[in-house]
Coordinates of C-alpha atoms and ligand atoms in Angstrom, one line a residue:
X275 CA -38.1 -36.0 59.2
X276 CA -39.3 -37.2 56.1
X277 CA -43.1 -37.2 56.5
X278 CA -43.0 -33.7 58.4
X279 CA -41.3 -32.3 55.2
X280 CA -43.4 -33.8 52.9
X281 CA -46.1 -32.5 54.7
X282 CA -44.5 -29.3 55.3
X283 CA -44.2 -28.7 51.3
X284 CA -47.5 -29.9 50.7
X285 CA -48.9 -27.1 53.0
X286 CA -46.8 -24.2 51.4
X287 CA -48.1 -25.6 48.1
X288 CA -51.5 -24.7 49.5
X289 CA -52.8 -28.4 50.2
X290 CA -56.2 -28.5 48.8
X291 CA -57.8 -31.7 50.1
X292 CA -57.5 -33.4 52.7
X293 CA -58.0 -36.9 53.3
X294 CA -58.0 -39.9 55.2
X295 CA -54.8 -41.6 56.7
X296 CA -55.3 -45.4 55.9
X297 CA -52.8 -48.3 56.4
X298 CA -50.2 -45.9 56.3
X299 CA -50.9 -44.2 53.3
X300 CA -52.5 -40.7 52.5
X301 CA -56.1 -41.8 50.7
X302 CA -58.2 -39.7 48.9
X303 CA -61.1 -41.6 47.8
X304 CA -62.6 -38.8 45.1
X305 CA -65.8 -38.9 47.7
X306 CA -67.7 -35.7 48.5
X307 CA -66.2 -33.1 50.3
X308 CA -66.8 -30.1 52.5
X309 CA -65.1 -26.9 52.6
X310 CA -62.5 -26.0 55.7
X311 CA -62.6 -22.2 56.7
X312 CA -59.7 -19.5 57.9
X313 CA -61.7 -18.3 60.4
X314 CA -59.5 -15.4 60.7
X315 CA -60.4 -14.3 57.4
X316 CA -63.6 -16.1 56.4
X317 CA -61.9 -17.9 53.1
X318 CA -62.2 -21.3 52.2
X319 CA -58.6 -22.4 52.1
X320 CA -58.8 -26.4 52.0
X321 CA -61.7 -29.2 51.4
X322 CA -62.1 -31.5 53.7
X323 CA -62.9 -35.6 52.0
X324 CA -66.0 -36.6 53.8
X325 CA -66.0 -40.4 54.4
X326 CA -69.1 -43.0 53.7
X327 CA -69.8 -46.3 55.4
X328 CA -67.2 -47.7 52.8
X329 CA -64.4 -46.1 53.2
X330 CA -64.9 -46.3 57.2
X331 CA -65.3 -49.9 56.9
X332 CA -61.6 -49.8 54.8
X333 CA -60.0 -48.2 57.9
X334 CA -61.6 -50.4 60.4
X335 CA -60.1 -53.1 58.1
X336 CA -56.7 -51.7 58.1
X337 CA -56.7 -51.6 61.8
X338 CA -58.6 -55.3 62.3
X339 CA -55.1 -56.7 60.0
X340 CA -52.9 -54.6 62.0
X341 CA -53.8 -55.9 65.1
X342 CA -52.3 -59.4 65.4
X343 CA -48.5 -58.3 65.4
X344 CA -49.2 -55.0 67.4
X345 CA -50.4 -56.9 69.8
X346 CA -47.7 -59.1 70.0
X347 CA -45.3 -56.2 69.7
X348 CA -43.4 -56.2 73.3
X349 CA -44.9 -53.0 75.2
X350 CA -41.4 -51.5 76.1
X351 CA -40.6 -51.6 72.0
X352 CA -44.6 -50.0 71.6
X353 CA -43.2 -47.1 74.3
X354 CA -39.9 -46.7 72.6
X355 CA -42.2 -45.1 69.3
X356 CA -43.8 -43.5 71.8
X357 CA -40.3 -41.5 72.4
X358 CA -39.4 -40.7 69.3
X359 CA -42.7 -39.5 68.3
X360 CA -43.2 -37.1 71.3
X361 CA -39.8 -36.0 69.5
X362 CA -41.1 -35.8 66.4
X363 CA -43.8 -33.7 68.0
X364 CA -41.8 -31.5 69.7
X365 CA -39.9 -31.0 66.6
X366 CA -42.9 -29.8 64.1
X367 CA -44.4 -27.8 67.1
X368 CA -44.5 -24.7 65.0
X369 CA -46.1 -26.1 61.8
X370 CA -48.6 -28.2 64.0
X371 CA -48.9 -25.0 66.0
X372 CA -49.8 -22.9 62.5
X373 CA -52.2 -25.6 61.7
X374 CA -54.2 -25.7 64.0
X375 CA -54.4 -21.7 64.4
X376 CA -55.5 -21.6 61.2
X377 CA -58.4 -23.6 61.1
X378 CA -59.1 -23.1 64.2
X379 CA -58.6 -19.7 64.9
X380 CA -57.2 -19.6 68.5
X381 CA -53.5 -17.7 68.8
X382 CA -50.7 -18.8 68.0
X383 CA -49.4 -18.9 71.8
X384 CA -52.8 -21.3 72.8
X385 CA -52.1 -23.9 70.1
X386 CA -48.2 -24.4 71.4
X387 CA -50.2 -24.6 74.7
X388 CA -52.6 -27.2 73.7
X389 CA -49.9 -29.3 71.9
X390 CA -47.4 -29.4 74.9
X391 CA -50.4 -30.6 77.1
X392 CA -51.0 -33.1 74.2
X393 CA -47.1 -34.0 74.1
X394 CA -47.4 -34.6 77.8
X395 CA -49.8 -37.6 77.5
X396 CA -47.7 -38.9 75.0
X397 CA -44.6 -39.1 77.7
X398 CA -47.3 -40.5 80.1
X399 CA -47.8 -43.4 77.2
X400 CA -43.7 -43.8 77.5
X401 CA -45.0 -44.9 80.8
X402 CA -46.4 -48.0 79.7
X403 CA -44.3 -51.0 80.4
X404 CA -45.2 -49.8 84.1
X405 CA -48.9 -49.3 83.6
X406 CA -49.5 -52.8 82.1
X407 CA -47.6 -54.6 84.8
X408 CA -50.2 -57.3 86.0
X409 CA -50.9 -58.5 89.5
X410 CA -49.6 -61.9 90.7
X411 CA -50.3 -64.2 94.0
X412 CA -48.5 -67.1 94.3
X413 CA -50.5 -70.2 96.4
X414 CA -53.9 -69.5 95.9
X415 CA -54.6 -72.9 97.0
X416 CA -52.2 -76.2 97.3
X417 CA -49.6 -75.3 94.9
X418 CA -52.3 -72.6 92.1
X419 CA -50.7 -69.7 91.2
X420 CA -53.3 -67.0 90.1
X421 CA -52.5 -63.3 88.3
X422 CA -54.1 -61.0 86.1
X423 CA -53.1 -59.0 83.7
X424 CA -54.4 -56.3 81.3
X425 CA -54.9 -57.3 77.8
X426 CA -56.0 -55.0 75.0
X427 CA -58.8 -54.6 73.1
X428 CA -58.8 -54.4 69.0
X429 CA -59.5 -52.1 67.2
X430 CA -60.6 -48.8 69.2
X431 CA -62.3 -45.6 68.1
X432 CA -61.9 -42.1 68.8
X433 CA -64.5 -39.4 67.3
X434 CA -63.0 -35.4 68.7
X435 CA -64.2 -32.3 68.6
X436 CA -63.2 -29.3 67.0
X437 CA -61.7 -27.0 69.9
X438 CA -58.9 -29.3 70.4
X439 CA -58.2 -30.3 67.3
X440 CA -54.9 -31.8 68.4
X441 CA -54.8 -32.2 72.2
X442 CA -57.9 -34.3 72.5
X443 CA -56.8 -36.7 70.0
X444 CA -53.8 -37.3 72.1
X445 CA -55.8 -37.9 75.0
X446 CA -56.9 -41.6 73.4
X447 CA -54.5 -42.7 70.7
X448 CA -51.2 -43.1 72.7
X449 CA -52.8 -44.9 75.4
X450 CA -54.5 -46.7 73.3
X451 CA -51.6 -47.8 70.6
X452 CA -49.4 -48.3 73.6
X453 CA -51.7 -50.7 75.4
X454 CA -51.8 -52.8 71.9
X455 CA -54.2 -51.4 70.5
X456 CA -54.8 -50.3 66.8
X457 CA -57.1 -47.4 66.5
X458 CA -59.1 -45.3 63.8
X459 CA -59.8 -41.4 64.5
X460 CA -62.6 -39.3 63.6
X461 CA -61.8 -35.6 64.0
X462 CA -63.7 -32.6 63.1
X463 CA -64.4 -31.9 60.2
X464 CA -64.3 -28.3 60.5
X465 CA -60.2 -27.8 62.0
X466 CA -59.1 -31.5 60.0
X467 CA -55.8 -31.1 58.3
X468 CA -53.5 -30.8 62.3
X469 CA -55.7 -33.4 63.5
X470 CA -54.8 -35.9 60.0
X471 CA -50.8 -34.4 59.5
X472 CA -49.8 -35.3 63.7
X473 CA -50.6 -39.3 63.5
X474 CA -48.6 -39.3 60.2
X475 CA -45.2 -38.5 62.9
X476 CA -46.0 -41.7 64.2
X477 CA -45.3 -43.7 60.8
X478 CA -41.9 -41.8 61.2
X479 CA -41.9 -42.7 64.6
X480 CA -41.5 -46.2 63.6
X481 CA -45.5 -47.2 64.2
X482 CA -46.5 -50.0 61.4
X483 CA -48.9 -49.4 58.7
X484 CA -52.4 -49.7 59.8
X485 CA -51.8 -49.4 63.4
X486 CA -52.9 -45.7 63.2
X487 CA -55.9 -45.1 60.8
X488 CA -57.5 -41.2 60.4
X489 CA -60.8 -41.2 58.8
X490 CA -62.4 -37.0 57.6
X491 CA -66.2 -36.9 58.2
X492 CA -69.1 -36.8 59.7
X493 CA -72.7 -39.0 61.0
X494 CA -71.9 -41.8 58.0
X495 CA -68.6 -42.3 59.5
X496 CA -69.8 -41.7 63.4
X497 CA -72.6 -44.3 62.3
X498 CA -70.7 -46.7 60.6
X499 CA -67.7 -46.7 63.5
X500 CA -70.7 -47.3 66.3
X501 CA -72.3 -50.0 64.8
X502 CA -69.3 -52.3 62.8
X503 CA -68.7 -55.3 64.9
X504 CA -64.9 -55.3 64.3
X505 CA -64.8 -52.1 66.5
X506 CA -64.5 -52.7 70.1
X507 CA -64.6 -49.7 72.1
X508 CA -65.1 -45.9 71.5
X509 CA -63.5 -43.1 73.3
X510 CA -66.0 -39.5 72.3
X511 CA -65.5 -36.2 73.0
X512 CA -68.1 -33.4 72.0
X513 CA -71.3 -31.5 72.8
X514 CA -73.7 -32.9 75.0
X515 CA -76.4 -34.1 72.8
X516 CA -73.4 -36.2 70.4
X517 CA -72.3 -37.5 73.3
X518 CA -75.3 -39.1 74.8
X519 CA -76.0 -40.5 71.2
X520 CA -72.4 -41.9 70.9
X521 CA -72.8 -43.4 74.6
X522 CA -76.6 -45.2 73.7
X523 CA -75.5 -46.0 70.2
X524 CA -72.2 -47.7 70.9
X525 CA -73.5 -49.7 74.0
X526 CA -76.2 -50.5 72.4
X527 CA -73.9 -52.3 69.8
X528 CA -72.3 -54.2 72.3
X529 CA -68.7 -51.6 72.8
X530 CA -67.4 -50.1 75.3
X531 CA -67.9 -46.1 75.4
X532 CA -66.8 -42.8 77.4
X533 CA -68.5 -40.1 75.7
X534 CA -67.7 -36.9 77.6
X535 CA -69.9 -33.8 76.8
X536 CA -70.7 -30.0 77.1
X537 CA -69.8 -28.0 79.8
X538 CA -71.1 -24.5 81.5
X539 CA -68.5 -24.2 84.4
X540 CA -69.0 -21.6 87.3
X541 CA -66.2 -19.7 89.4
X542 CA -67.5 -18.7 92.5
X543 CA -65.5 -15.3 94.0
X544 CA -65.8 -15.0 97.8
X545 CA -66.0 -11.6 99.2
X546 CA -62.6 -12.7 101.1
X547 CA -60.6 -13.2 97.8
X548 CA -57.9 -11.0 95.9
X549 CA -59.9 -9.8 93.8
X550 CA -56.9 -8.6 91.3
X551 CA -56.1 -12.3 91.3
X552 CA -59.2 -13.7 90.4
X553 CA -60.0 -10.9 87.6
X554 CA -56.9 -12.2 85.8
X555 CA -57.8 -15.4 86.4
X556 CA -61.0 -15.0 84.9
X557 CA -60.0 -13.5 81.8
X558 CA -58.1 -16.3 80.9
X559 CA -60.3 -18.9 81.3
X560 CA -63.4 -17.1 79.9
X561 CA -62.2 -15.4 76.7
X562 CA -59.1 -17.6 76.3
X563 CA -59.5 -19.2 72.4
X564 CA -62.7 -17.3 72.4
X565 CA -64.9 -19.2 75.0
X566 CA -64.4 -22.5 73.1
X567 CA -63.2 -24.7 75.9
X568 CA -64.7 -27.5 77.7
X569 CA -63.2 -26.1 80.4
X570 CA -63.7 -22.4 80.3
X571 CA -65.4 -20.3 82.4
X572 CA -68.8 -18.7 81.6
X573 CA -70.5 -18.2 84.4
X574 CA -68.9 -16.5 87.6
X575 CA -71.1 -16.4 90.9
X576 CA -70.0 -13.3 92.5
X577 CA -71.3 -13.9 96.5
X578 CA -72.1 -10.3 97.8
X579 CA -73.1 -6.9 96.0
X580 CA -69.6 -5.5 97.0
X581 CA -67.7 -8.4 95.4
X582 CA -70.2 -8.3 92.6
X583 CA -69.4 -4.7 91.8
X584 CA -66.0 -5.2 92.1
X585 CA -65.1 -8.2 89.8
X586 CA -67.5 -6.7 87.1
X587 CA -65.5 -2.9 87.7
X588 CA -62.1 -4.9 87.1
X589 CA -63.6 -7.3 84.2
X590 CA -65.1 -4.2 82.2
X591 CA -61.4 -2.3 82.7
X592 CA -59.6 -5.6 81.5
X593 CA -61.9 -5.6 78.2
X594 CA -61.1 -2.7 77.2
X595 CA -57.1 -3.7 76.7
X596 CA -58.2 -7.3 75.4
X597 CA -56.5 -7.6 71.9
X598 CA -58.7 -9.3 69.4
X599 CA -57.6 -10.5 66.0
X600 CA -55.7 -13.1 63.6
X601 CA -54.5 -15.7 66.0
X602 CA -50.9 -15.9 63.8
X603 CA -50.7 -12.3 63.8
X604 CA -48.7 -11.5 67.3
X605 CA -49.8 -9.3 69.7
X606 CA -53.2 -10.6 69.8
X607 CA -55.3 -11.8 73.0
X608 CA -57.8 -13.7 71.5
X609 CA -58.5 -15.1 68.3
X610 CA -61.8 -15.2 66.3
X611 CA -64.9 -18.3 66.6
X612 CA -64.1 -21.5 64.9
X613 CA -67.1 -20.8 61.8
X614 CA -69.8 -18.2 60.8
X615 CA -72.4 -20.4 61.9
X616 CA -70.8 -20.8 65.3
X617 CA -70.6 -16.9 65.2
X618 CA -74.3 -16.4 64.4
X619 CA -75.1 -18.2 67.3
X620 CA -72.8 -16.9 69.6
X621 CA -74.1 -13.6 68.7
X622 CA -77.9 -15.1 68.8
X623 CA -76.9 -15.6 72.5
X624 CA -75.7 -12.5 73.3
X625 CA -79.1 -10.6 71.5
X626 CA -80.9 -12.9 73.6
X627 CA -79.5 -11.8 76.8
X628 CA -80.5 -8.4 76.5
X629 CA -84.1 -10.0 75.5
X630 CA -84.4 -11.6 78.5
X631 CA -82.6 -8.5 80.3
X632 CA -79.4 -9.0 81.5
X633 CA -77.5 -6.1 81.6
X634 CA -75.0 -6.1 78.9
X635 CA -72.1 -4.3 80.6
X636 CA -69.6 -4.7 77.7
X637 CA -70.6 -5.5 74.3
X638 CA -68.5 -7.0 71.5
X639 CA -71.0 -7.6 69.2
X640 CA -69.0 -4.4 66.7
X641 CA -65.9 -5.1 66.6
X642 CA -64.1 -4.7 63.7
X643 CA -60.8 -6.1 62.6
X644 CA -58.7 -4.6 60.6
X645 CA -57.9 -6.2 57.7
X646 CA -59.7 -9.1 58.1
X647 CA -63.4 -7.8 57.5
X648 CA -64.8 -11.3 56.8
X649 CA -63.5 -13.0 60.0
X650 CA -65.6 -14.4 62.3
X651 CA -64.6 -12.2 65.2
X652 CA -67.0 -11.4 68.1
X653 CA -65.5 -9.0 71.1
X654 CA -65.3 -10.2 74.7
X655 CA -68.7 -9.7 76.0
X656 CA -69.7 -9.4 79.7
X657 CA -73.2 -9.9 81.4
X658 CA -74.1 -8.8 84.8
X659 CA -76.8 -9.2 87.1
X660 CA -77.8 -12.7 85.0
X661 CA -81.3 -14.7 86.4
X662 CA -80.5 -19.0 86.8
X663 CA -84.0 -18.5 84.7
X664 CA -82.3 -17.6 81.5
X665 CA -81.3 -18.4 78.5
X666 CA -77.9 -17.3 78.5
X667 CA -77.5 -18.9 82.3
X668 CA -78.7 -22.5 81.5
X669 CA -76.8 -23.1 77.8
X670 CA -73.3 -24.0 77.1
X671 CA -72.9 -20.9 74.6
X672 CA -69.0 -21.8 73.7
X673 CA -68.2 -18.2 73.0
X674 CA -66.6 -15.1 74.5
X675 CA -69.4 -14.5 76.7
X676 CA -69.2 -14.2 80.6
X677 CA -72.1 -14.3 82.8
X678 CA -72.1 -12.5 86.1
X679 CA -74.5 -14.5 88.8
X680 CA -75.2 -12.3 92.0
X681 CA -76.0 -14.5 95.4
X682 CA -75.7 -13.8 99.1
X683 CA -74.0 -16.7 100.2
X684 CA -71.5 -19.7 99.4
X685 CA -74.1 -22.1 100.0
X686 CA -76.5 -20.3 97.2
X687 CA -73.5 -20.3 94.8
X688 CA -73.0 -24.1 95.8
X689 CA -76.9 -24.6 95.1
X690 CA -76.6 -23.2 91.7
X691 CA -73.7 -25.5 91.0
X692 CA -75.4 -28.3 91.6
X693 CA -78.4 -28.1 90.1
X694 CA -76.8 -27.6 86.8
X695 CA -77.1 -30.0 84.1
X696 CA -73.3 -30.0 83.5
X697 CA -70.8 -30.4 85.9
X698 CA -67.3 -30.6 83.6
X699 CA -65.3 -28.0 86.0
X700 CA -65.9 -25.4 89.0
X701 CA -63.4 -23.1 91.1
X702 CA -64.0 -21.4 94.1
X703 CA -61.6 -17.6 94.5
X704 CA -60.9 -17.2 98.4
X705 CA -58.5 -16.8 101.0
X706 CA -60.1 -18.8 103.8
X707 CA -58.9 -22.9 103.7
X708 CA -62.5 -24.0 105.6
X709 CA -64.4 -23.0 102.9
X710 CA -61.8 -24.1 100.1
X711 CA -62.3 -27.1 101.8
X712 CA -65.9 -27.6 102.4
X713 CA -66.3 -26.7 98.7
X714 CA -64.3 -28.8 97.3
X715 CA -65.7 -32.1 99.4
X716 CA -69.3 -31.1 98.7
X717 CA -69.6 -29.9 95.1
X718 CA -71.1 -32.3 92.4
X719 CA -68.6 -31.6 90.0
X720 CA -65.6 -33.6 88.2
X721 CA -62.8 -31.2 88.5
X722 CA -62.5 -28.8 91.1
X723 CA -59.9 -26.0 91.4
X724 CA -59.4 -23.3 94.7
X725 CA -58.2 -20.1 92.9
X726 CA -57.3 -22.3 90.0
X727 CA -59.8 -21.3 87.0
X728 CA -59.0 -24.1 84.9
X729 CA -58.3 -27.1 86.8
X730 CA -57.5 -29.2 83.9
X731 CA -55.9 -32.3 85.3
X732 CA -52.3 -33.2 84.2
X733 CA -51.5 -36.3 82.1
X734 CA -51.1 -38.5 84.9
X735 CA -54.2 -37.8 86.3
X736 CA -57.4 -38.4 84.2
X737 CA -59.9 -35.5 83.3
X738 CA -63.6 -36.3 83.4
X739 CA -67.0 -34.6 84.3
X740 CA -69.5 -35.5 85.8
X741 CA -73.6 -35.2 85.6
X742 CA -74.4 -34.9 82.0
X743 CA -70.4 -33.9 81.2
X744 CA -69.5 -37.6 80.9
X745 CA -71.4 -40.6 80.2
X746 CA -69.5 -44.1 80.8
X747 CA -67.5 -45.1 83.7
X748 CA -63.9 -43.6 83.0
X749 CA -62.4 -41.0 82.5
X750 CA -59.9 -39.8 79.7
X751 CA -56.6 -40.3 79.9
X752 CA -54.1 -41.1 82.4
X753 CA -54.8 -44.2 84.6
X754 CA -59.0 -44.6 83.6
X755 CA -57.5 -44.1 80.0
X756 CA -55.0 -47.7 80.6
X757 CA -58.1 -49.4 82.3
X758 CA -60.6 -48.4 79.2
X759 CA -58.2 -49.5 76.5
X760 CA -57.8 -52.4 78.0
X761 CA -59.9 -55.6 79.9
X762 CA -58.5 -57.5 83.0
X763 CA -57.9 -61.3 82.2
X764 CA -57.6 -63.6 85.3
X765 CA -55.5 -66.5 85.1
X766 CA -55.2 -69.6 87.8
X767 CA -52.6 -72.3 87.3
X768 CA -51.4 -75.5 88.4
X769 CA -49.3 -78.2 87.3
X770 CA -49.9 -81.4 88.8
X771 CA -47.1 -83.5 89.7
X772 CA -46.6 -86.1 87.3
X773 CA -48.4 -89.5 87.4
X774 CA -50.2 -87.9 90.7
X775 CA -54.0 -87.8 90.1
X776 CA -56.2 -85.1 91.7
X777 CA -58.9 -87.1 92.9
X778 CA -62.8 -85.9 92.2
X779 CA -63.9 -83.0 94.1
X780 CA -67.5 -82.0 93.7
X781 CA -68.0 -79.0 96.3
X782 CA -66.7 -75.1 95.2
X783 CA -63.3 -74.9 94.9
X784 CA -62.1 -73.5 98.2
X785 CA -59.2 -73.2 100.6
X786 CA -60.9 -75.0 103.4
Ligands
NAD819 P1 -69.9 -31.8 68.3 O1 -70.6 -32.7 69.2 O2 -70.6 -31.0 67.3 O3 -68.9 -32.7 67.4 C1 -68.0 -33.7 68.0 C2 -67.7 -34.8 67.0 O4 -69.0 -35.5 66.7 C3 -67.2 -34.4 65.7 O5 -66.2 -35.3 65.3 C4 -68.4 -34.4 64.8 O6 -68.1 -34.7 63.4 C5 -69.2 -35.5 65.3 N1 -70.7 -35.3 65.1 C6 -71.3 -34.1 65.1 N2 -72.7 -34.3 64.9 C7 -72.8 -35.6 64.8 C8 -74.0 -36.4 64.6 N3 -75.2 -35.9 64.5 N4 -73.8 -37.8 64.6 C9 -72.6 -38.3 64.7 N5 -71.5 -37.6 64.9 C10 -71.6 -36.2 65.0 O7 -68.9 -30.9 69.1 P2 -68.0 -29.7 68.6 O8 -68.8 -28.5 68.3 O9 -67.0 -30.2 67.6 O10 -67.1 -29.4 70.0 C11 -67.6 -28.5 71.0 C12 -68.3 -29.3 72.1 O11 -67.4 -30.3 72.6 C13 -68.7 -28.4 73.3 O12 -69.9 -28.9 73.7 C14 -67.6 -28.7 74.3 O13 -68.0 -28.5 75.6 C15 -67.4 -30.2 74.0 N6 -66.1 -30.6 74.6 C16 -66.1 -31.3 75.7 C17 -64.9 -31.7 76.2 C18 -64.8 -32.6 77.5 O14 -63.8 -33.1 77.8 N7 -65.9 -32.7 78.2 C19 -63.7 -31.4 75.6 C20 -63.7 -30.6 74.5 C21 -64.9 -30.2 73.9

């Protein structure tokens, strides 16, 4: 428990700077910094170190040294830190919890969410023994074995964004440590200090020194990750644009990348569907930590006035009880968005709705918290009767901002689906199996839930988009996330008897 009390006194003192996590060691390098926000209350309450190509390059170099003997490490000893830290995370729950609600500014309830879907791919990493277990065939040929097994990479990079400041980290590094693999990390730089203090468990855990690195930043450090030789493969997570930068950038520099990206995710309501159901559903995923999920839902296709008029009746009445305000302070339903310049284009969005005239049925753009007039808070707000033309339709917005699409028919919902740019997650609301089934064979999207809003997939699954949600073969985590960290090496053997001599054999080597 050391570390976590350390940490935990460090935080009451009102830590101040935070920096990078090198070789095992807490580094502060006296480079530039930035500042970190409350969002709740709009105060500057840390500064986060910002690191250049040279203090990159001394993390890349921590993990390069570490690599020999964690490789070498056996993988059921690698799993066994893997224990105690899930643990050790299960343990600080409520300080990583408060961390991450207050720089991020989801509630309190959301971030124990996130970290117990973080925890669980940790237990999938326990796992690992299992997962690395090669393939053998004995007798090939006239006595040639052959097998393959799975052999890790290096040194492996993971760049996250800020709406998971803890959960999406976990979706690469345990997979990747456990494989053999030493890693650096590159969170936000806006929700840091949760994302730096969870990887210091693992030093607790029992993880050596420079198996685990955590560099503060932004581009330089991006930059200098995608381009240094030493670094093998990067795992990306972020907005669309970074993502497809990451992607050409890292390939182009001869790694290995999955760089998944933005989202806009539709749930289509049937008129056949319980419509209390879906409308709590909805809720949920669309103004759950404020609109800033990958996977949350902005845009509903209602199919059929009736349904239409229905869903937006229930969603206006469920607004009107939504609690907004500081994420630690209980009783709240949704916290407020991550910074002011998030805010300011959040709000931009919702203006430009009513430009392009959507009818703004409920409008959050005045609320007012008490006590916390600074916060970056924006009220749910709900748009019917939206055009596939607009603005507010076609963008990821990442804000408490639902869009109400009205169509005539499953197949026009579907249509819309599809010929969107993103296609992260879906959900069709209905009672009737033929067209739960016909939706979920035809649609041109990753993850797919029936009457399921968020169909995130569990650990032992792997969650990935597709269209211009993920770029790169594999998915994160669960079995893609073993295959990525990791390349197949085939292996043939004989042994000739001794003193016998093979004679010369110039066609292909076949069993013929
Ligand atoms: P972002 O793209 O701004 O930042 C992500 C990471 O990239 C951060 O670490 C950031 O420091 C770095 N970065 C930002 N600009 C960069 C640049 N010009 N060059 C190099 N690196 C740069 O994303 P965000 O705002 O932190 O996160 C929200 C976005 O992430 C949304 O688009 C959301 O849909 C997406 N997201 C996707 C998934 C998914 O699984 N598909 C999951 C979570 C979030």
């Amino acid at each position: 428990m050391q570390i976590a009390e350390e940490m935990n006194q460090q935080l009451s003192a009102d830590l101040e700077k935070v920096g990078h996590l090198i070789n095992g060691e807490i580094v502060s390098t006296g480079g530039p910094t930035q500042p970190v926000y409350n969002p709740a209350t709009g105060q500057v309450i840390r500064q986060v170190e910002m690191a250049d190509q040279a203090t990159t390059e001394q993390a890349i170099a921590a993990a390069e040294a570490a690599f020999p003997a964690w490789r070498a490490t056996p993988p059921a000893k690698r799993a066994r830190i893997m224990f105690r830290f899930k643990e050790l995370l299960e343990q600080n729950a409520d300080t990583i919890s408060r961390l991450m609600t207050e720089e991020h500014g989801k509630v309190y309830a959301d971030s124990m969410g996130e970290l117990q879907r973080g925890i669980e791919n940790v237990e999938f990493a326990c796992y690992a023994p299992e997962l690395l277990k090669g393939e053998h065939c004995r007798d090939v040929g006239p006595g040639i074995d052959s097998w393959s097994e799975h052999q890790p990479l290096g040194v492996v990079a993971g760049i996250t964004p800020f709406n998971f400041p803890v959960m999406v980290p976990l979706w690469m590094y345990p997979a990747a440590l456990v494989a053999g693999n030493t890693f650096v990390l590159k969170p936000s730089e806006k929700d840091p200090t949760s994302a730096l203090f969870v990887p210091q468990l693992l030093k607790e855990a029992g993880l050596p020194d420079g198996v685990m690195n955590v560099i503060n930043g932004g581009k330089e450090a991006v930059d200098t990750l995608l381009t240094d030789k030493r670094v093998q493969a990067i795992s990306f997570v972020g907005s669309t644009p970074i993502a497809e930068y990451v992607y050409a950038t890292g390939s182009a520099h001869g790694k290995r990348v999955q760089a998944l990206g933005g989202a806009k995710n539709h749930a289509i309501v049937m008129p056949d569907a319980d419509i209390d159901n879906a409308v709590s559903a909805l809720m949920g995923a669309a103004y759950g930590s404020c609109g800033e999920r990958c996977m949350a839902i902005p845009v509903v296709v209602a199919v059929g006035d009736e349904t239409g008029d229905a869903v937006v009746g229930k969603l206006t009445a469920e607004l009107a009880g939504m609690k907004v305000g500081n994420g630690l302070e209980e009783g709240n339903d949704m916290g407020p968005l991550v910074t002011r310049d998030h805010y300011e284009k959040v709000r931009g969005y919702v203006d430009l709705g009513v430009e392009e005239g959507a009818e703004l049925v409920v409008d959050g753009r005045d609320i007012a918290v008490e006590g916390h007039p600074d916060g970056y808070y924006l009220g749910g707000c709900l748009f019917d009767r939206v055009q596939p033309g607009m603005k507010i339709y076609q963008d990821e917005i990442f804000g408490p901002v639902l869009a109400v699409v009205r169509v005539d028919t499953l197949q026009q919902a579907m249509d819309l689906i599809d010929a969107h740019e993103y296609g992260n997650g879906t959900c069709v609301f209905t009672r009737d199996g033929e067209v739960a089934r016909y939706f979920t064979d035809n649609i041109k999207v990753g993850m797919v839930g029936v009457n399921v809003p968020l169909p995130v997939p569990v650990a032992y699954h792997s969650f990935g988009g597709w269209k211009r949600s993920l770029f790169g073969d594999l998915s994160a985590y669960g079995p893609d996330a073993m295959r990525f960290y990791t390349r197949r090496k085939t292996i043939t053997q004989r042994w000739p008897s001794a003193g016998v001599r093979e004679g010369i054999k110039y066609s292909f080597p076949s069993n013929h």
